[in-house]
């Protein structure tokens, strides 16, 4: 049993194969956090609630209640009653005051995991997951809060979410609802996050924790290029293989906060949830608010274990798509090849040449609709531009299929251009503050997806195109953030609900899309990687990682992304050089090796690239077919990092049964007067013999794992090599 309740001790114990999480209830009914860490066999440890030491619990010394609340390690802190650390729940009542105090009422343990209505969330069978629901109540507000924990025993993962129900008569206003909190004592923690910008998303950042609050967040209406809904606290010496890691990751794609706070008593509070800025939710009598899910994992074997816990969990319990373990098509996308300057003939030329080299799908990117010849018009007018697609879309798709390629198409369904028929007829469909000219970004506005008729319109535009021709793939893009957050649809009191209602609208549309078109391969994208998050992964098995396709820039982006996400989810393409964003020239082979660590494809004009590059495509496509299954299903190990001032980068994927390992090495900068470099591999059978493909050499597994493999010194920058070891 993964979840146990000890009545005498009043403690809940949640066990996964390698971890234990314990929650205790005090005499008064406060719900406290006891422990998260290495798996325990028998202990209940409720002395860690420290109710026997000053300031004591309110039952013992009522006059010290505030001192008690301000240091009690709580499972779900509420605002307004004396805990001055970050609260997770702020409720304003009809009198206008904020105050909420939760007491334990009841609990329920069940096999399986209930769905979260309207939200992406992890799932599992009754054999795979057990759920604990702790019901608590604020009697004054007549508010019921359910704190849920789902325990995925085999994955060392616990997920949490919060459900709030107004069981009383007054109208309540939720001004902040975070989804999870962990209170624990400091262990000289460092904080790890992912930060970046457009074209350099998800770089790893690490620094020591100091007193006060440290956070990453987004208030942009998307999880963002800049910060990521992830937070880990790690002990100071943590490496890939050693050290303790406490990690939280948010299954949500909109505004978020991920914060660690070191308090006066050296206690750390880690919280995660929807950002309180631009958030409120009115909760009338009998109404329920469901907050999104947080995924937590603990590792005492460093970051690598955290990574593999997330990878296995996302592959098996978050990505629903039938494609998660299926072969993905090697695609060619025309964006960097043509930008907006294309027509049917150009696309067919690309398709014909691509077919010769074994490429399997043509994706028609931005610019095929309305009168969109640049990024300044037509979003919302999803009718085919017949000046470009001269014989119509069904005919183009048919011709591409005759050539032997599948067809994919780009949409940006959440947007509206001021220069569009849609805007001219429905100005009120754009997000805006009445009386104020809304801020444009990329010369576009965002559609108000809180309006049902807007969602219906946008959805039908996509659906009718998909019904018009056999289209196998959709790239769903989102190229600006939200601003001027106002809705002409919502009433005055509900304006603060817009940001979250927007996200619920996106989720509803994507749910509908994959339900109506179950065979569609959906790839999410947001101006590169601004919405690469677990929420989106629930709907699409792959997400465009970044607009930056330079092989060297991609090392950092893909290292940060792969720290949390399986390689099979990372959109990675080979583009032309000099690279359009950084102007760098790298070898075609290196670009190929880097793109192999993701969903492999091309983003270049195959009719124009040099003969020398072109000659390599066939072989690269073959490599992709050869290794795709291993890369999709295997265990990923980060071996060396260009990001941590090494002149090279290296990672491997090992088959779960130890039968093969693929090692990728990228020499970013050549080192003068260098010897060979030793890389230690992982995930092999210690006593089995492995041959290095393409050579007569073989090694013992224990040799490769402990003594290491020698990468020969070689001159030249931006060079790469793949090494494939096969068990004999
Ligand atoms: C941003 C995406 O990341 C690109 O790949 C491309 O689809 C453009 N948008 C098109 O506008």
XYZ file of C-alpha atoms and ligand atoms in Angstrom:
739
model
C 0.000 0.000 0.000
C 1.433 3.316 -1.030
C -0.671 5.345 1.410
C -1.176 4.516 5.071
C -2.879 6.305 7.913
C -1.701 5.726 11.488
C -4.590 6.635 13.739
C -2.678 6.686 17.044
C -0.054 9.020 15.684
C -2.460 10.868 13.416
C 0.046 10.602 10.589
C -0.370 9.861 6.871
C 2.543 8.078 5.246
C 2.961 8.156 1.477
C 5.550 5.702 0.177
C 7.049 5.349 -3.253
C 9.739 2.780 -4.006
C 12.519 5.124 -2.928
C 10.845 7.973 -1.027
C 8.526 8.671 1.899
C 6.321 11.730 2.466
C 4.633 12.227 5.846
C 1.832 14.490 6.954
C 0.715 14.883 10.582
C -2.397 16.344 12.160
C -2.198 18.211 15.494
C -4.754 17.988 18.286
C -6.473 21.122 17.002
C -6.562 19.794 13.440
C -3.684 21.762 11.878
C -2.193 19.775 9.016
C 1.584 19.722 9.231
C 4.447 18.586 7.057
C 6.663 16.012 8.786
C 9.033 14.601 6.240
C 9.927 14.180 2.572
C 13.001 12.129 1.783
C 14.503 8.679 1.561
C 12.077 5.763 1.898
C 11.471 4.791 5.542
C 10.315 1.382 6.662
C 8.437 2.002 9.902
C 8.892 5.513 11.234
C 6.149 8.087 11.639
C 8.290 10.925 13.002
C 5.494 13.227 14.115
C 7.771 14.755 16.779
C 9.082 16.789 13.828
C 5.954 18.929 14.041
C 7.606 20.306 17.237
C 4.304 20.842 18.978
C 5.974 19.979 22.301
C 8.326 22.952 22.254
C 7.662 26.688 22.613
C 5.684 28.471 21.280
C 3.513 25.316 21.652
C 0.259 24.744 19.864
C -2.735 27.044 20.452
C -4.427 24.287 22.503
C -1.579 24.544 25.009
C -0.928 28.259 24.883
C -3.562 30.125 22.948
C -1.972 33.554 23.389
C 1.005 32.405 21.285
C -1.073 31.337 18.315
C 0.575 33.740 15.900
C 4.069 32.632 16.942
C 2.958 29.032 16.451
C 1.453 29.634 13.015
C 4.512 31.549 11.868
C 6.815 28.566 12.352
C 4.579 25.504 12.111
C 5.592 23.380 9.082
C 2.253 23.369 7.361
C 1.008 21.463 4.340
C -1.125 24.283 3.001
C -0.652 27.767 4.482
C -3.506 30.249 4.423
C -3.323 34.017 4.602
C -4.508 36.551 7.122
C -4.311 34.747 10.431
C -0.720 34.966 11.610
C 1.587 32.919 9.403
C 3.617 35.706 7.829
C 5.478 33.475 5.424
C 4.066 33.103 1.905
C 0.460 31.920 1.994
C -1.013 29.554 -0.573
C -4.637 30.573 -0.153
C -6.079 34.062 0.286
C -9.845 34.332 0.519
C -11.756 37.608 0.705
C -15.201 37.351 2.280
C -18.254 39.567 1.800
C -17.096 41.901 4.561
C -13.999 42.624 2.475
C -11.474 40.976 4.821
C -8.928 38.299 4.015
C -8.646 35.451 6.488
C -8.802 31.697 6.314
C -7.815 28.964 8.747
C -8.067 25.339 7.764
C -8.669 22.426 10.111
C -8.636 18.753 9.326
C -12.068 17.212 8.865
C -11.750 13.889 7.154
C -9.743 11.930 4.636
C -10.226 9.472 1.805
C -7.735 7.008 0.341
C -8.551 5.541 -3.051
C -6.923 3.535 -5.775
C -6.323 5.427 -9.030
C -6.510 9.170 -9.502
C -9.548 11.363 -10.218
C -9.342 13.644 -13.282
C -8.976 17.380 -12.779
C -11.936 18.953 -14.527
C -10.857 21.213 -17.407
C -7.153 20.885 -16.678
C -4.266 18.804 -17.956
C -3.104 16.347 -15.307
C -1.244 13.089 -14.869
C -3.077 9.792 -14.917
C -2.568 6.159 -14.000
C -4.414 2.909 -13.470
C -5.592 1.641 -10.083
C -2.466 -0.512 -9.974
C -0.154 2.416 -10.689
C -1.393 5.211 -8.454
C -3.151 5.767 -5.124
C -4.705 9.034 -4.018
C -5.095 10.596 -0.587
C -7.605 13.408 -0.216
C -7.399 15.413 2.991
C -10.559 17.394 3.544
C -10.277 20.523 5.616
C -12.633 23.275 6.502
C -12.749 26.903 7.497
C -15.936 27.012 9.575
C -16.215 30.807 9.554
C -16.133 31.058 5.761
C -17.918 27.744 5.319
C -15.205 26.804 2.858
C -14.031 23.291 2.139
C -10.535 22.650 0.843
C -9.386 19.276 -0.464
C -5.647 18.735 -0.516
C -4.925 15.787 -2.827
C -1.799 13.683 -3.083
C -1.439 11.028 -5.773
C 1.351 8.568 -5.187
C 2.999 6.963 -8.225
C 4.948 4.347 -6.345
C 7.083 2.977 -9.176
C 8.059 6.447 -10.405
C 9.084 8.088 -7.109
C 6.591 10.807 -7.936
C 3.875 12.410 -5.826
C 1.475 14.852 -7.464
C -0.586 17.413 -5.592
C -3.579 19.563 -6.319
C -6.122 21.682 -4.472
C -9.895 21.820 -4.818
C -11.892 24.544 -3.118
C -15.629 24.486 -2.561
C -17.848 27.205 -1.180
C -20.224 25.253 1.035
C -21.701 28.379 2.619
C -23.987 31.196 1.628
C -21.711 34.188 1.213
C -19.928 35.098 -1.987
C -16.230 34.474 -1.615
C -13.393 35.768 -3.712
C -10.257 33.646 -4.045
C -7.388 36.074 -4.496
C -4.617 33.528 -4.458
C -4.690 29.744 -4.802
C -1.338 28.009 -5.039
C -1.219 24.286 -5.612
C 1.553 22.990 -3.354
C 3.816 23.833 -0.466
C 6.670 22.030 1.255
C 7.970 23.369 4.553
C 11.278 21.937 5.744
C 14.434 22.864 7.588
C 17.259 24.359 5.555
C 20.172 22.101 4.594
C 22.307 24.798 3.027
C 20.126 24.476 0.004
C 20.837 25.855 -3.413
C 18.009 26.755 -5.717
C 17.855 25.504 -9.299
C 15.627 27.025 -11.938
C 15.463 27.346 -15.722
C 15.687 30.825 -17.168
C 16.284 32.439 -20.542
C 14.825 34.518 -23.286
C 13.499 34.145 -26.816
C 16.028 31.991 -28.727
C 17.797 30.944 -25.532
C 15.151 29.221 -23.492
C 15.575 27.067 -20.373
C 19.192 27.619 -19.409
C 20.047 26.058 -16.065
C 20.534 28.521 -13.213
C 21.762 27.634 -9.733
C 22.612 29.732 -6.694
C 22.609 29.549 -2.919
C 19.453 30.231 -1.004
C 19.447 33.354 1.128
C 17.088 34.741 3.729
C 13.900 36.111 2.278
C 12.135 35.058 -0.887
C 13.654 33.901 -4.181
C 11.356 33.146 -7.045
C 10.800 32.588 -10.705
C 7.467 33.475 -12.247
C 5.513 34.471 -15.291
C 2.759 37.071 -15.522
C 2.729 36.935 -19.331
C -0.179 34.574 -19.806
C 2.176 31.788 -20.930
C 4.754 29.812 -19.022
C 7.228 31.988 -20.980
C 10.646 32.053 -22.636
C 12.107 33.760 -19.610
C 11.320 31.548 -16.635
C 10.008 28.057 -16.216
C 7.428 26.568 -13.823
C 10.088 24.442 -12.161
C 11.973 24.746 -8.919
C 14.441 22.421 -7.218
C 16.184 22.783 -3.911
C 19.429 20.849 -3.884
C 22.037 20.293 -1.229
C 25.267 22.151 -1.906
C 27.318 19.288 -3.267
C 24.687 17.974 -5.640
C 25.952 16.584 -8.943
C 24.358 14.365 -11.566
C 24.971 11.365 -9.321
C 25.132 12.609 -5.724
C 23.267 14.940 -3.421
C 19.670 15.520 -2.403
C 17.110 17.089 -4.716
C 13.578 18.277 -3.931
C 11.835 19.233 -7.159
C 8.472 20.688 -8.143
C 7.120 21.097 -11.670
C 3.799 22.709 -12.564
C 1.301 21.144 -14.957
C 0.071 24.501 -16.218
C 0.861 26.755 -19.168
C -0.104 30.224 -17.940
C 1.023 32.558 -15.172
C 2.899 30.849 -12.380
C 5.082 31.382 -9.358
C 7.729 28.992 -8.026
C 9.269 30.336 -4.875
C 11.567 29.365 -2.019
C 11.561 31.385 1.172
C 14.157 31.068 3.914
C 12.681 32.272 7.184
C 13.967 33.612 10.502
C 14.036 30.065 11.958
C 16.024 28.593 9.057
C 12.943 26.967 7.672
C 12.407 26.800 3.945
C 9.004 27.133 2.363
C 8.763 25.986 -1.239
C 5.548 26.954 -3.022
C 4.156 26.652 -6.522
C 0.935 27.718 -8.179
C -0.869 30.185 -10.415
C 0.640 33.645 -9.896
C -1.573 35.851 -7.748
C -1.073 38.827 -10.071
C -4.043 39.174 -12.418
C -5.764 36.313 -10.661
C -8.975 36.096 -8.730
C -11.858 33.679 -8.763
C -15.365 34.400 -7.539
C -16.801 31.470 -5.707
C -20.553 31.595 -5.246
C -22.581 29.219 -3.142
C -21.890 25.600 -4.064
C -19.171 26.507 -6.580
C -15.845 24.732 -6.914
C -12.421 25.971 -7.992
C -9.885 23.415 -9.135
C -6.224 24.462 -9.005
C -3.699 22.811 -11.360
C -1.376 19.994 -10.442
C 2.202 20.073 -9.154
C 4.514 17.117 -9.778
C 7.052 16.481 -7.020
C 10.014 14.191 -6.853
C 12.824 13.623 -4.370
C 16.200 12.152 -5.210
C 19.089 11.317 -2.938
C 21.207 10.357 -5.929
C 21.541 13.732 -7.534
C 20.016 15.425 -10.520
C 20.249 12.467 -12.883
C 17.739 10.490 -10.849
C 15.407 13.492 -10.726
C 15.657 13.762 -14.509
C 14.909 10.107 -15.129
C 12.021 10.179 -12.626
C 10.437 13.037 -14.581
C 11.145 11.426 -17.956
C 9.557 8.099 -17.099
C 6.659 9.783 -15.380
C 5.874 12.135 -18.248
C 6.217 9.403 -20.846
C 3.912 7.020 -19.011
C 1.577 9.234 -17.019
C 1.229 12.635 -18.663
C 1.586 12.402 -22.442
C -1.625 10.918 -23.775
C -0.815 10.938 -27.441
C -0.645 7.599 -29.210
C 2.606 8.933 -30.711
C 4.543 9.039 -27.477
C 6.286 5.773 -28.238
C 5.515 5.667 -31.954
C 7.851 6.480 -34.752
C 7.573 10.186 -35.553
C 7.887 11.338 -39.149
C 11.109 13.029 -40.213
C 9.691 16.344 -41.323
C 10.816 19.309 -43.344
C 9.331 22.667 -42.384
C 9.449 25.602 -44.801
C 9.759 28.397 -42.196
C 13.492 29.093 -42.375
C 13.496 28.011 -46.027
C 11.059 30.621 -47.291
C 9.548 32.564 -44.393
C 6.382 34.125 -45.915
C 7.620 33.981 -49.491
C 6.298 30.714 -50.906
C 3.628 29.218 -53.112
C 2.435 25.731 -54.038
C 5.194 25.279 -56.599
C 7.914 26.121 -54.102
C 6.449 23.736 -51.536
C 6.165 20.976 -54.118
C 9.789 21.526 -55.168
C 10.856 21.135 -51.549
C 8.677 18.045 -51.176
C 10.100 16.382 -54.313
C 13.691 16.919 -53.244
C 12.945 15.917 -49.662
C 11.397 12.663 -50.794
C 14.608 11.713 -52.598
C 16.449 11.795 -49.275
C 13.871 9.863 -47.260
C 12.151 12.793 -45.510
C 8.597 11.824 -44.626
C 6.498 14.928 -44.054
C 6.216 18.461 -45.401
C 5.031 21.102 -42.933
C 3.609 24.307 -44.374
C 4.360 27.011 -41.821
C 3.038 30.556 -41.343
C 1.803 32.527 -44.367
C -0.688 30.273 -46.209
C -3.913 32.070 -45.264
C -5.740 35.397 -45.654
C -3.373 37.888 -47.263
C -0.513 37.108 -44.962
C 2.734 37.935 -46.723
C 4.349 39.236 -43.573
C 3.610 38.929 -39.859
C 1.387 42.020 -39.809
C -1.950 40.709 -41.016
C -4.669 38.062 -41.339
C -4.500 36.145 -38.054
C -8.081 35.037 -37.556
C -8.826 34.775 -41.300
C -8.115 31.093 -41.681
C -8.990 30.760 -45.351
C -6.391 29.553 -47.810
C -4.634 32.275 -49.799
C -5.231 31.059 -53.326
C -2.713 33.472 -54.775
C -0.070 31.357 -53.039
C -1.731 27.985 -52.799
C -2.966 28.316 -56.342
C -5.008 25.180 -56.812
C -6.330 25.069 -53.270
C -5.282 23.203 -50.176
C -6.859 19.778 -50.917
C -5.039 19.719 -54.240
C -1.709 20.720 -52.686
C -2.047 18.068 -49.994
C -2.930 15.465 -52.598
C 0.099 16.362 -54.690
C 2.402 16.205 -51.673
C 0.947 12.820 -50.821
C 1.453 11.657 -54.400
C 5.098 12.606 -54.060
C 5.114 10.322 -51.034
C 5.134 12.731 -48.074
C 2.569 13.374 -45.387
C 1.348 16.910 -44.929
C 1.402 19.141 -41.861
C 0.144 22.674 -41.329
C 0.751 25.677 -39.050
C -1.925 27.598 -37.112
C -1.926 30.377 -34.572
C -5.511 30.007 -33.384
C -5.358 32.219 -30.277
C -4.557 35.442 -32.146
C -6.175 38.201 -34.162
C -4.439 40.738 -36.423
C -5.797 44.299 -36.371
C -5.546 43.981 -40.144
C -7.964 41.089 -40.536
C -11.587 40.647 -41.537
C -12.149 39.034 -38.173
C -10.991 42.137 -36.310
C -12.920 44.456 -38.597
C -16.111 42.577 -37.775
C -15.401 41.602 -34.124
C -13.169 44.172 -32.433
C -14.599 43.099 -29.080
C -13.141 39.615 -29.525
C -9.640 40.909 -28.738
C -8.358 41.090 -25.175
C -8.428 44.796 -24.288
C -9.180 47.315 -21.578
C -12.157 49.466 -22.599
C -11.106 53.011 -23.512
C -7.422 52.123 -23.875
C -5.693 51.243 -27.127
C -4.397 47.725 -26.585
C -0.650 47.148 -26.876
C 0.354 45.336 -30.036
C 3.064 42.744 -30.142
C 4.190 41.309 -33.494
C 1.370 43.515 -34.791
C -1.277 41.285 -33.273
C -3.765 41.046 -30.429
C -4.821 38.022 -28.401
C -8.308 36.574 -28.735
C -10.505 36.624 -25.655
C -10.849 32.888 -25.143
C -13.072 33.390 -22.106
C -15.848 34.018 -24.675
C -17.473 30.761 -25.768
C -18.230 32.019 -29.306
C -14.573 32.971 -29.806
C -13.413 29.499 -28.823
C -16.035 28.015 -31.100
C -14.967 30.215 -34.025
C -11.264 29.569 -33.580
C -11.793 25.850 -33.158
C -14.045 25.544 -36.201
C -11.456 27.349 -38.332
C -8.911 24.642 -37.556
C -11.397 21.787 -37.786
C -12.750 22.819 -41.184
C -9.235 23.014 -42.653
C -8.428 19.592 -41.207
C -11.657 18.178 -42.624
C -10.837 19.613 -46.054
C -7.757 17.464 -46.676
C -5.815 14.520 -45.189
C -3.541 16.514 -42.888
C -1.465 14.476 -40.444
C 0.175 17.125 -38.270
C -0.604 20.530 -36.760
C 1.905 22.997 -35.365
C -0.081 25.169 -32.892
C 1.824 28.406 -32.400
C 1.361 31.379 -30.026
C 3.554 34.348 -30.822
C 2.867 36.980 -28.203
C 2.148 37.342 -24.522
C -0.974 38.782 -22.988
C -1.253 42.437 -22.026
C -4.131 44.880 -21.478
C -5.863 42.065 -19.651
C -9.515 42.995 -19.992
C -12.532 41.309 -21.474
C -15.650 42.902 -22.932
C -17.397 39.625 -22.158
C -16.705 39.251 -18.433
C -18.407 41.456 -15.855
C -16.558 43.878 -13.596
C -16.123 41.407 -10.731
C -14.812 38.681 -13.013
C -12.110 40.598 -14.915
C -9.466 39.047 -12.661
C -10.508 35.601 -13.881
C -9.516 36.319 -17.481
C -5.924 35.011 -17.397
C -6.966 31.638 -16.006
C -10.113 31.464 -18.135
C -7.863 32.088 -21.151
C -5.776 29.025 -20.273
C -8.885 26.937 -19.665
C -10.040 28.037 -23.128
C -6.785 26.898 -24.758
C -7.018 23.561 -22.952
C -10.642 23.097 -23.995
C -9.771 23.737 -27.639
C -6.787 21.371 -27.639
C -8.832 18.695 -25.891
C -11.463 19.025 -28.563
C -8.886 18.891 -31.334
C -7.206 15.696 -30.236
C -10.558 14.092 -29.479
C -12.048 14.908 -32.871
C -8.801 14.080 -34.723
C -7.290 11.242 -32.681
C -4.674 10.387 -35.304
C -3.371 13.938 -35.589
C 0.202 14.556 -34.458
C 0.033 17.858 -32.558
C 3.152 19.928 -31.889
C 2.784 22.914 -29.591
C 4.965 25.972 -30.102
C 5.009 29.536 -28.782
C 7.346 31.873 -30.629
C 9.921 29.128 -30.175
C 9.723 27.618 -26.696
C 7.582 30.005 -24.633
C 5.033 27.373 -23.736
C 7.173 24.290 -23.306
C 5.579 22.981 -20.122
C 3.916 19.868 -18.673
C 0.455 21.370 -19.325
C 1.052 21.414 -23.069
C 2.640 17.977 -22.988
C -0.691 16.522 -21.929
C -2.080 17.458 -25.350
C 0.951 17.250 -27.634
C 3.725 14.654 -27.452
C 6.244 17.121 -28.889
C 6.807 20.851 -28.425
C 8.998 23.192 -30.474
C 11.996 23.805 -28.239
C 13.297 27.106 -29.553
C 13.506 29.225 -32.696
C 17.236 28.967 -32.226
C 18.413 26.004 -34.295
C 22.136 26.765 -34.073
C 23.769 23.511 -32.969
C 25.888 25.177 -30.288
C 23.123 27.336 -28.814
C 20.935 24.250 -28.805
C 23.351 22.475 -26.439
C 22.327 24.694 -23.535
C 18.680 24.865 -24.527
C 18.403 21.108 -24.911
C 20.392 20.374 -21.758
C 18.037 22.528 -19.667
C 14.951 21.142 -21.385
C 16.108 17.536 -21.126
C 16.752 18.001 -17.413
C 12.972 17.641 -17.082
C 11.509 16.483 -20.386
C 12.018 13.260 -22.350
C 14.070 13.720 -25.522
C 11.070 12.499 -27.535
C 9.236 15.728 -26.647
C 11.848 18.230 -27.818
C 11.302 19.680 -31.299
C 14.788 19.823 -32.852
C 15.587 20.556 -36.504
C 18.612 21.007 -38.707
C 18.703 24.444 -40.311
C 20.971 26.144 -42.800
C 24.176 28.081 -42.071
C 25.209 30.737 -41.328
C 22.547 30.283 -38.690
C 19.725 32.805 -39.112
C 19.824 33.897 -35.479
C 23.451 33.813 -34.365
C 25.201 33.824 -37.735
C 27.370 30.864 -36.736
C 28.510 28.183 -39.150
C 28.740 24.658 -37.829
C 29.252 21.374 -39.616
C 26.129 19.783 -41.051
C 26.996 16.561 -39.231
C 27.135 18.362 -35.881
C 23.749 19.944 -36.526
C 22.463 16.446 -37.236
C 23.881 14.903 -34.076
C 22.369 17.636 -31.921
C 18.953 17.404 -33.606
C 18.959 13.623 -33.122
C 18.472 14.264 -29.399
C 14.944 15.479 -30.141
C 12.137 15.040 -32.669
C 14.350 15.109 -35.700
C 13.587 17.228 -38.786
C 14.774 19.901 -41.217
C 14.074 23.600 -41.447
C 15.920 24.682 -44.611
C 15.549 25.042 -48.358
C 16.629 21.614 -49.505
C 16.601 22.826 -53.114
C 19.328 25.358 -52.355
C 21.752 23.977 -49.766
C 25.273 22.969 -50.778
C 25.847 19.586 -52.419
C 28.150 18.664 -49.554
C 25.385 19.194 -46.969
C 22.731 17.664 -49.169
C 24.728 14.440 -49.523
C 24.492 13.893 -45.792
C 20.711 14.050 -45.438
C 20.008 10.455 -46.477
C 22.469 9.143 -43.934
C 21.072 11.407 -41.204
C 17.527 10.208 -41.863
C 18.796 6.634 -41.620
C 20.465 7.460 -38.301
C 17.192 8.870 -37.048
C 15.330 5.679 -37.968
C 18.038 3.572 -36.417
C 18.133 5.359 -33.065
C 14.649 6.811 -32.705
C 13.254 4.004 -30.572
C 16.271 4.017 -28.259
C 16.078 7.805 -27.905
C 12.319 7.716 -27.265
C 12.332 4.940 -24.700
C 15.790 4.870 -23.158
C 17.313 6.394 -20.027
C 19.001 9.743 -20.542
C 22.243 10.581 -18.738
C 23.921 13.973 -18.840
C 27.652 13.317 -18.840
C 29.323 16.682 -19.365
C 28.057 20.160 -19.848
C 29.261 22.947 -22.075
C 27.101 25.104 -19.826
C 29.394 24.477 -16.869
C 32.504 25.786 -18.595
C 33.652 22.552 -20.164
C 34.914 22.895 -23.743
C 32.630 20.024 -24.700
C 29.165 18.633 -24.125
C 28.169 14.983 -23.811
C 25.103 12.905 -23.102
C 24.022 9.318 -23.563
C 20.852 7.315 -23.934
C 20.954 3.785 -22.540
C 18.391 1.110 -23.343
C 16.469 0.222 -20.198
C 17.677 -3.377 -20.450
C 21.309 -2.307 -20.852
C 21.535 -3.780 -24.353
C 22.864 -0.634 -26.058
C 24.067 2.881 -25.403
C 24.287 5.845 -27.737
C 26.842 8.449 -26.675
C 26.913 11.919 -28.237
C 30.000 14.072 -27.843
C 30.224 17.651 -29.090
C 33.573 19.396 -28.988
C 32.554 23.028 -28.801
C 36.032 24.493 -28.709
C 39.238 22.659 -29.468
C 41.774 22.659 -26.630
C 45.447 23.067 -27.600
C 47.924 20.470 -26.459
C 45.135 18.200 -25.188
C 45.045 14.527 -24.334
C 42.067 12.305 -24.941
C 39.051 12.919 -22.683
C 37.657 10.261 -20.356
C 33.868 9.956 -20.261
C 32.228 7.556 -17.842
C 29.078 5.898 -19.129
C 25.998 4.683 -17.282
C 23.225 2.146 -17.458
C 25.264 -0.803 -18.792
C 25.521 -4.396 -17.631
C 28.704 -4.392 -15.581
C 29.855 -7.840 -16.647
C 28.630 -7.857 -20.213
C 30.887 -7.139 -23.153
C 30.012 -4.258 -25.464
C 31.302 -3.742 -28.963
C 31.799 -0.248 -30.288
C 29.947 -0.177 -33.596
C 32.116 0.356 -36.656
C 35.262 -0.922 -34.895
C 36.735 -4.220 -33.749
C 37.023 -2.886 -30.215
C 34.972 -4.136 -27.286
C 34.766 -3.122 -23.639
C 33.305 -4.546 -20.479
C 30.321 -2.649 -19.107
C 32.147 -2.054 -15.830
C 35.077 -0.675 -17.763
C 32.961 1.887 -19.594
C 31.081 2.833 -16.438
C 34.024 3.086 -14.043
C 37.239 3.528 -16.008
C 35.516 5.375 -18.814
C 35.698 5.685 -22.573
C 38.425 7.723 -24.257
C 37.383 10.429 -26.702
C 40.433 11.136 -28.875
C 41.800 14.666 -28.905
C 41.136 16.332 -32.247
C 41.535 19.789 -33.728
C 38.562 21.863 -34.795
C 35.624 23.647 -33.202
C 31.954 22.539 -33.302
C 32.878 18.921 -34.070
C 30.766 16.013 -32.905
C 30.717 12.249 -32.840
C 28.258 9.490 -32.035
C 29.396 6.264 -30.389
C 27.098 3.268 -30.340
C 27.909 0.439 -27.920
C 26.072 -2.847 -28.361
C 25.975 -5.691 -25.851
C 27.429 -8.836 -27.366
C 7.345 31.091 -34.289
C 7.745 29.671 -34.446
O 8.577 29.285 -33.407
C 8.430 29.487 -35.793
O 8.878 28.179 -35.922
C 7.466 29.863 -36.875
O 6.409 28.959 -36.907
C 6.972 31.275 -36.671
N 6.455 31.482 -35.360
C 5.910 31.617 -37.686
O 5.345 32.839 -37.460
